[in-house]
mmCIF file of C-alpha atoms in Angstrom:
data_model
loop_
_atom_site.group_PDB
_atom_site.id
_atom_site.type_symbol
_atom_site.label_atom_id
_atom_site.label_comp_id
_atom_site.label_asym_id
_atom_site.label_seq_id
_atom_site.Cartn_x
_atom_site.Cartn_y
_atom_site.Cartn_z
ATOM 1 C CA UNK A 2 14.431 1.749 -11.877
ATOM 2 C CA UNK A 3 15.586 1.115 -8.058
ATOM 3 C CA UNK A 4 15.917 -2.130 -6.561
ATOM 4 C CA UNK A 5 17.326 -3.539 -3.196
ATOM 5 C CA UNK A 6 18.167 -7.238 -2.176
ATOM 6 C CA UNK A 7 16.836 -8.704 1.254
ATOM 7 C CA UNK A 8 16.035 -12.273 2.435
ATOM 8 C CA UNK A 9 12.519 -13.270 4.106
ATOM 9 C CA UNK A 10 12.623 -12.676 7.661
ATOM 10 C CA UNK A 11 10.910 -15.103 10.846
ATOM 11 C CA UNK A 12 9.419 -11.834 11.350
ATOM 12 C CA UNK A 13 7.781 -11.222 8.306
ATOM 13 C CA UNK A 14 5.869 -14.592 7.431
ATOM 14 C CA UNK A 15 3.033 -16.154 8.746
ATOM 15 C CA UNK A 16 2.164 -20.140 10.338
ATOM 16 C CA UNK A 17 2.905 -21.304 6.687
ATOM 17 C CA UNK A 18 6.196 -19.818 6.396
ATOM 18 C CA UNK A 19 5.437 -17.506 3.837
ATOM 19 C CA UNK A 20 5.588 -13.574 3.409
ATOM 20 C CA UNK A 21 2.451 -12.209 4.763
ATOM 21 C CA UNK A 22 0.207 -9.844 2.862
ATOM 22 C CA UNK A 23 1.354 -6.714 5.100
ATOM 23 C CA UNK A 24 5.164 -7.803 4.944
ATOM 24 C CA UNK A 25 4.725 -7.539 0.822
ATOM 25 C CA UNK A 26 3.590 -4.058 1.268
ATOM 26 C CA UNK A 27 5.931 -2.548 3.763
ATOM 27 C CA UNK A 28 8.845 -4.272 1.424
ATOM 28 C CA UNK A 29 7.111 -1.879 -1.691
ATOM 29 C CA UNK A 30 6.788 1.084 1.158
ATOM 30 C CA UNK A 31 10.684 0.822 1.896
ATOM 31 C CA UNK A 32 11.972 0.196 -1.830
ATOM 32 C CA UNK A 33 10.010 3.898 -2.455
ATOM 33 C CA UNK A 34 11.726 5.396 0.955
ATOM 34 C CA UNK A 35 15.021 3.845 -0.021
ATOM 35 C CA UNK A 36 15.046 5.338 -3.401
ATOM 36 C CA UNK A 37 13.694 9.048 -1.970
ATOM 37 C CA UNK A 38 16.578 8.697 0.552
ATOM 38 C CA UNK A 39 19.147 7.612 -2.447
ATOM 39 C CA UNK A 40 18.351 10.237 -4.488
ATOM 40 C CA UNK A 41 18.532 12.990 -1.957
ATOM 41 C CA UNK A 42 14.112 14.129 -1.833
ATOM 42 C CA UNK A 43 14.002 12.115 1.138
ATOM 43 C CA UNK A 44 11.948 12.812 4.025
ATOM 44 C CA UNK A 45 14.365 15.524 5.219
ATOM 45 C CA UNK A 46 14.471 17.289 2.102
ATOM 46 C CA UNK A 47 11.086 17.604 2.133
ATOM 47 C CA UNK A 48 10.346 18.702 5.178
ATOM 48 C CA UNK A 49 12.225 21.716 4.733
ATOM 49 C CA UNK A 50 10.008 22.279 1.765
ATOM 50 C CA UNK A 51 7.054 22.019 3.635
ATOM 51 C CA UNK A 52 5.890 18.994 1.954
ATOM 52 C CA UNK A 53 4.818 15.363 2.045
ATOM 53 C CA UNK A 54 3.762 12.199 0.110
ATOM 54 C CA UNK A 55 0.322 10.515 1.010
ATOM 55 C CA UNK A 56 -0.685 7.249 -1.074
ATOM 56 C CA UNK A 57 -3.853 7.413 -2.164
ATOM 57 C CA UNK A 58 -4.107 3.847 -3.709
ATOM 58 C CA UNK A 59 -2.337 0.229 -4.038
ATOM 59 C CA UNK A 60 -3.035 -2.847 -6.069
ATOM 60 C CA UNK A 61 -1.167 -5.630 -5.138
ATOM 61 C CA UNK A 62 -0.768 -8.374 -7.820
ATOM 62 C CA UNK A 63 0.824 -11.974 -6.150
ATOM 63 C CA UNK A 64 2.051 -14.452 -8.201
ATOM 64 C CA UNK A 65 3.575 -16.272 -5.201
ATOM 65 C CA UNK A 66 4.845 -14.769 -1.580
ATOM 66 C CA UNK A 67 8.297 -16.267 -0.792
ATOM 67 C CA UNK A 68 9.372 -18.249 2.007
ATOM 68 C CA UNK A 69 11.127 -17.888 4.650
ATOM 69 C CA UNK A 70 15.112 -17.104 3.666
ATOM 70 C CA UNK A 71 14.491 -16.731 -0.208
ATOM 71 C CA UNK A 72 16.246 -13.824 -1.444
ATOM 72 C CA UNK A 73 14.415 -11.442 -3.183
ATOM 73 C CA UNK A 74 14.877 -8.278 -5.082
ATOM 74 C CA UNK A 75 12.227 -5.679 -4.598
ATOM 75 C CA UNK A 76 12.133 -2.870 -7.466
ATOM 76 C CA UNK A 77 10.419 0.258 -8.315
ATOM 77 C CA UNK A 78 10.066 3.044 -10.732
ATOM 78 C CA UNK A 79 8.057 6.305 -10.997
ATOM 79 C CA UNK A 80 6.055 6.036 -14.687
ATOM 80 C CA UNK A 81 3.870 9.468 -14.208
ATOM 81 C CA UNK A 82 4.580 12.174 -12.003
ATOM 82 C CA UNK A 83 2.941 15.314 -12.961
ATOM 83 C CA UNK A 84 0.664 18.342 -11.579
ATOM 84 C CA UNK A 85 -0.565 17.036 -8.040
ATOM 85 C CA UNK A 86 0.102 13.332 -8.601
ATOM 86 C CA UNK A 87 2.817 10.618 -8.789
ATOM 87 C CA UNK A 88 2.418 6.867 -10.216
ATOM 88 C CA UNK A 89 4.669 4.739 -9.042
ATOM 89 C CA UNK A 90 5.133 0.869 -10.043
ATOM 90 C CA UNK A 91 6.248 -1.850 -8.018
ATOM 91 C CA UNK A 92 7.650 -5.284 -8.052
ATOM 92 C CA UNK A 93 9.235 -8.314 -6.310
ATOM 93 C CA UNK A 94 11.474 -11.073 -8.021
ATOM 94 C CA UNK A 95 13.039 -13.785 -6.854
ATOM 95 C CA UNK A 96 16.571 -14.969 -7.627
ATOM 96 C CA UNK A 97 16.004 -16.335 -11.145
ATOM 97 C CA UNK A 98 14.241 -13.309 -12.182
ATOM 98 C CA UNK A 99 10.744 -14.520 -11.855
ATOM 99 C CA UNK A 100 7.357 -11.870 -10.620
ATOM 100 C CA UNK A 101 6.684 -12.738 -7.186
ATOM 101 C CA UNK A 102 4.181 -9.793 -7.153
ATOM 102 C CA UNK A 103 3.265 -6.352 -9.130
ATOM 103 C CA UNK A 104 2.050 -3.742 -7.355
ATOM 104 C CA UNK A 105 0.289 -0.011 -8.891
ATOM 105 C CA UNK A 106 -0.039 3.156 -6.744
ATOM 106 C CA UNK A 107 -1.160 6.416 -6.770
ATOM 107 C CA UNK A 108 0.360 9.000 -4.402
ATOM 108 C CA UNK A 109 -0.357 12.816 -3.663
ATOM 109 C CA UNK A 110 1.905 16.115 -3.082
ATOM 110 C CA UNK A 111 0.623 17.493 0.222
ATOM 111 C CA UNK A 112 1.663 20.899 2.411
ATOM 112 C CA UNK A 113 2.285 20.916 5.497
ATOM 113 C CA UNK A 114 0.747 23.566 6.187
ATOM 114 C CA UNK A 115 -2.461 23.219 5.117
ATOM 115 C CA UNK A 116 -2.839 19.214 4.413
ATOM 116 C CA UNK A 117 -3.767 20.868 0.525
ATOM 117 C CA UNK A 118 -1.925 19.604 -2.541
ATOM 118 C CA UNK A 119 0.408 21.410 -3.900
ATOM 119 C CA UNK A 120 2.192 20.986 -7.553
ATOM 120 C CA UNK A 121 5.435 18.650 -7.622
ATOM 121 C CA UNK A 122 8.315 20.623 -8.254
ATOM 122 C CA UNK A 123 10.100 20.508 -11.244
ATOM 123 C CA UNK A 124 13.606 19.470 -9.319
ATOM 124 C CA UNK A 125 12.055 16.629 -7.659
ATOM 125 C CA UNK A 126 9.954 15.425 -11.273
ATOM 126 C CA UNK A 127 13.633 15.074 -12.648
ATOM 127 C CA UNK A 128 15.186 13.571 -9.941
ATOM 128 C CA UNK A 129 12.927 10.507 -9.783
ATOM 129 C CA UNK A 130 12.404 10.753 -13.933
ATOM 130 C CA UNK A 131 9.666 8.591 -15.686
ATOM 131 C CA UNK A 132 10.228 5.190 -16.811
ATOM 132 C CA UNK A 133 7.501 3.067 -18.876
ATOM 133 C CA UNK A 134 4.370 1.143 -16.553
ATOM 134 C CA UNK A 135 4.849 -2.473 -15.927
ATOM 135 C CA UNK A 136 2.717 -4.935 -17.854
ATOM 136 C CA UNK A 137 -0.112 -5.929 -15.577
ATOM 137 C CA UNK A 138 -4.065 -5.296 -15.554
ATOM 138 C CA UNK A 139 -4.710 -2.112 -14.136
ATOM 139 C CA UNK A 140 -8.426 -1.616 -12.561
ATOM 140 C CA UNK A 141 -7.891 1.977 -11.088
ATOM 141 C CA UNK A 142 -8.176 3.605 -7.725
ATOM 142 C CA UNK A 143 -12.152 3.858 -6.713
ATOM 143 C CA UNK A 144 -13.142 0.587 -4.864
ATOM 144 C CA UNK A 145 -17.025 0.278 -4.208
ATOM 145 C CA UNK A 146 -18.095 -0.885 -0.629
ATOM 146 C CA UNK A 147 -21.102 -2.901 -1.206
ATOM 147 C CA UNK A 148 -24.240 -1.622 0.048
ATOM 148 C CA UNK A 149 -26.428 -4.651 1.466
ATOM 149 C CA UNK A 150 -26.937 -3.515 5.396
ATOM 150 C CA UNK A 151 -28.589 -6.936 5.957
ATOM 151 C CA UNK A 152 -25.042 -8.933 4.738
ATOM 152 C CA UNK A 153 -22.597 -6.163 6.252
ATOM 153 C CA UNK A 154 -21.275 -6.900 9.750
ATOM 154 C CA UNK A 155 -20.058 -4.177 12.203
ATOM 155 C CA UNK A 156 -17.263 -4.842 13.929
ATOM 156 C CA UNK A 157 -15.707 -3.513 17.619
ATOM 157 C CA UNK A 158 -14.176 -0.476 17.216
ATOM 158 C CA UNK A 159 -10.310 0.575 17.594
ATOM 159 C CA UNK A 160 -8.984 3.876 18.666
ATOM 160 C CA UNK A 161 -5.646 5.028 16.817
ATOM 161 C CA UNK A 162 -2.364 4.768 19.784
ATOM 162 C CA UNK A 163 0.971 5.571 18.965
ATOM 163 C CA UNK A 164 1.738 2.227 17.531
ATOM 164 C CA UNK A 165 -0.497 2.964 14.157
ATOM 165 C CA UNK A 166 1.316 6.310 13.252
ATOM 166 C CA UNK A 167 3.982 7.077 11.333
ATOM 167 C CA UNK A 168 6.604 10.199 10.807
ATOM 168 C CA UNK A 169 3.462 12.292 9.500
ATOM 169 C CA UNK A 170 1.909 11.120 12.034
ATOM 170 C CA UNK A 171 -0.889 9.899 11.023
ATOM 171 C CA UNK A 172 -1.777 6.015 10.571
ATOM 172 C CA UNK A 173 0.626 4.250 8.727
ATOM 173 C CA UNK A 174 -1.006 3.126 5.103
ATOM 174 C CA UNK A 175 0.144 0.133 5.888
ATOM 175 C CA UNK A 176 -1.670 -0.326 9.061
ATOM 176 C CA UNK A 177 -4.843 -0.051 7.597
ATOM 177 C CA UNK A 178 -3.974 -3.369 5.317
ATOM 178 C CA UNK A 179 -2.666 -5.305 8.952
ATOM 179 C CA UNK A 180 -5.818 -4.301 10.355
ATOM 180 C CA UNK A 181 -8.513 -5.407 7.424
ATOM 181 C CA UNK A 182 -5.851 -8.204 6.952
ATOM 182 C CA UNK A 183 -7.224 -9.505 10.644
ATOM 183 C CA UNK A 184 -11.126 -9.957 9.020
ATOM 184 C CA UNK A 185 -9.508 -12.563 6.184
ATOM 185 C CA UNK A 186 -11.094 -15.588 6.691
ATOM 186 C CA UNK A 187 -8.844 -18.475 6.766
ATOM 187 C CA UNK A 188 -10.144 -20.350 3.749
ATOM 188 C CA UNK A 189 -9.625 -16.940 1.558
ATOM 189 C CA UNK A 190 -6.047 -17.152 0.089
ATOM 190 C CA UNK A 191 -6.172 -13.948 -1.219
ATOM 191 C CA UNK A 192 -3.878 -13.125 -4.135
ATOM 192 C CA UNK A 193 -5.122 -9.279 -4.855
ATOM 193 C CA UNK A 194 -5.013 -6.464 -2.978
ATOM 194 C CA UNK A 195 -6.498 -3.052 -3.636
ATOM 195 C CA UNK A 196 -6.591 -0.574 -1.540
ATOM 196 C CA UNK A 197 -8.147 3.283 -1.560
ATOM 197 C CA UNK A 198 -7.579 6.024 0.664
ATOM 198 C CA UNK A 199 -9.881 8.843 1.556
ATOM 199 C CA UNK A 200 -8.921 10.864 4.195
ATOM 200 C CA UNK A 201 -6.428 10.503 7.358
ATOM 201 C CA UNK A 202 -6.532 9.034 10.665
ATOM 202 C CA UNK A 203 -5.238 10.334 13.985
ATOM 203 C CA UNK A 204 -3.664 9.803 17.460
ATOM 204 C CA UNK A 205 -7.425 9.361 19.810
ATOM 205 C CA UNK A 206 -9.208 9.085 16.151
ATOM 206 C CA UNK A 207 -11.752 6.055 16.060
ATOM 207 C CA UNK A 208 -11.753 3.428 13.503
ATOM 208 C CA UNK A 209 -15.056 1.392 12.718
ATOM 209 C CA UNK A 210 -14.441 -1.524 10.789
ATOM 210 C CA UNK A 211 -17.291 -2.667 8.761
ATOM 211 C CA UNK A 212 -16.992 -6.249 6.873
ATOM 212 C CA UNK A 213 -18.273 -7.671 3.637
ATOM 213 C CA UNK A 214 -17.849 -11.650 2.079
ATOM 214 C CA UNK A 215 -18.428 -13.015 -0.716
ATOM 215 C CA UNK A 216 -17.345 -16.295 -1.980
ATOM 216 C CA UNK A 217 -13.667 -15.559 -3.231
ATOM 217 C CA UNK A 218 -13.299 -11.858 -1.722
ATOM 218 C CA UNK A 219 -13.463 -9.627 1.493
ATOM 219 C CA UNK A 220 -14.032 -6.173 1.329
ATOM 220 C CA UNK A 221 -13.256 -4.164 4.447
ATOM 221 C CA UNK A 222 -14.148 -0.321 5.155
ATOM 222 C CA UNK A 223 -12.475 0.873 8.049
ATOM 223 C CA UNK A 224 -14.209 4.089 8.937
ATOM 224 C CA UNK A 225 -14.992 7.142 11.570
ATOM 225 C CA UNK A 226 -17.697 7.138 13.873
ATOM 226 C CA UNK A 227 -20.232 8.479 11.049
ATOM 227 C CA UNK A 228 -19.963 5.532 9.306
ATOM 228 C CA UNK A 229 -17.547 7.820 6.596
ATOM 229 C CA UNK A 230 -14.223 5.738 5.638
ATOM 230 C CA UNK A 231 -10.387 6.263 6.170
ATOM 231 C CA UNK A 232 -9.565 3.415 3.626
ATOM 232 C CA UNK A 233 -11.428 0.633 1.868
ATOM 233 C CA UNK A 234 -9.138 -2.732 1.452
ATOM 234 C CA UNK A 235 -9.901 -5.530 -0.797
ATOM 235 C CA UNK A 236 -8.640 -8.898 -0.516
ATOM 236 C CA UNK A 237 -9.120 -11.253 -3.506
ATOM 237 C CA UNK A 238 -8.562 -13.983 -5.510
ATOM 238 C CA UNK A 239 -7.262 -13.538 -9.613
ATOM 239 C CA UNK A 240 -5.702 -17.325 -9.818
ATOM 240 C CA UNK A 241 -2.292 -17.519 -8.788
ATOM 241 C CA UNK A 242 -1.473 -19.872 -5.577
ATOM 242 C CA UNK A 243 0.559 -19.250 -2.643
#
């Protein structure tokens, strides 16, 4: 298991105070980049292998998003990595030890060259080791876009700058939650978060945002011009409170 200490930036929370949605990730995003860097497969390392991680899923779990100056430890730990594929837990705690949020992902070996996956070496499978899953409810990677045309709003459309990418260059995973993020209606204090990744976005790529609501969930598909998506993102509520 890794873990790092930090305290709640202005710059992370929102008009409440609180951690915001995207803040929680990019904490989860760092604890993984911290730990690659530790350990010495960082993103150096492999790019003179000729290789790269790409997320292919997140579910966020909140049991409450700290406030502004809390201390909190953020933790992780690789519980399956095997063939093509790595599974990767994470969590936040706060000072006494309590879950702030649980978080599942899945994430993919790619080449360079090719954008292909490739099998994880057997150097960096030992490096990062396999620990035990957390105890949460798992629901998997697919997320279903509803298909009701007639309740489904289309929304303007954004072209990828500079600003969305990231050292692959291609937009951030994270970006894709600040963008659906922007569709949450205000009365929607969403406590889940799944997200699903199908294919990559570019510098000049277009992104077509297309909207579902129901009562106590948002589902946004944020896709090329052919209607085909670059992620889906699902914001929902399971009970807990801000």
């Amino acid at each position: 298991m890794y873990r790092f200490r930090s305290r709640i930036r202005y710059s992370e929370c929102d008009e409440s105070e609180h951690l915001t949605l995207v803040g929680l990730l990019n904490y989860f995003q760092d604890c993984s980049t911290f730990q690659s860097e530790d350990l010495g497969v960082g993103l150096d390392v492999l790019h003179d292998k000729g290789t790269f991680w790409v997320v292919n899923s997140w579910q966020i779990d909140i049991m409450r998003l700290p406030r502004l100056c809390e201390e909190v430890d953020i933790c992780t730990r690789p519980y399956d990595c095997r063939g093509f594929f790595g599974k990767r837990n994470f969590y936040m705690l706060d000072t006494d030890g309590e879950f702030l949020a649980k978080a599942d992902s899945l994430w993919t070996y790619i080449s360079m060259k090719d954008s292909s996956p490739v099998r994880i070496e057997e150097d960096i499978i030992k490096t990062y080791g396999n620990m035990p899953r957390i105890d949460m409810e798992y629901l998997g990677r697919k997320i279903a876009f509803p298909k009701k045309d007639d309740e489904t709003k289309k929304l303007d459309e954004i072209t990828v700058n500079e600003h969305l990418l990231d050292a692959n260059h291609h937009v951030n995973n994270g970006k894709y939650v600040e963008l659906a993020a922007g569709f949450i209606p205000e009365d929607l204090h969403a406590d889940r978060i799944r997200v699903e990744y199908r294919k990559q976005a570019f510098l000049g790529d277009t992104i077509v945002p297309f909207i579902f609501k129901e009562e106590d969930a948002v589902t946004v598909k944020l896709a090329d011009a052919a209607g085909e998506p670059y992620s889906v993102v699902a914001f929902s509520m399971r009970g807990g409170s801000k």
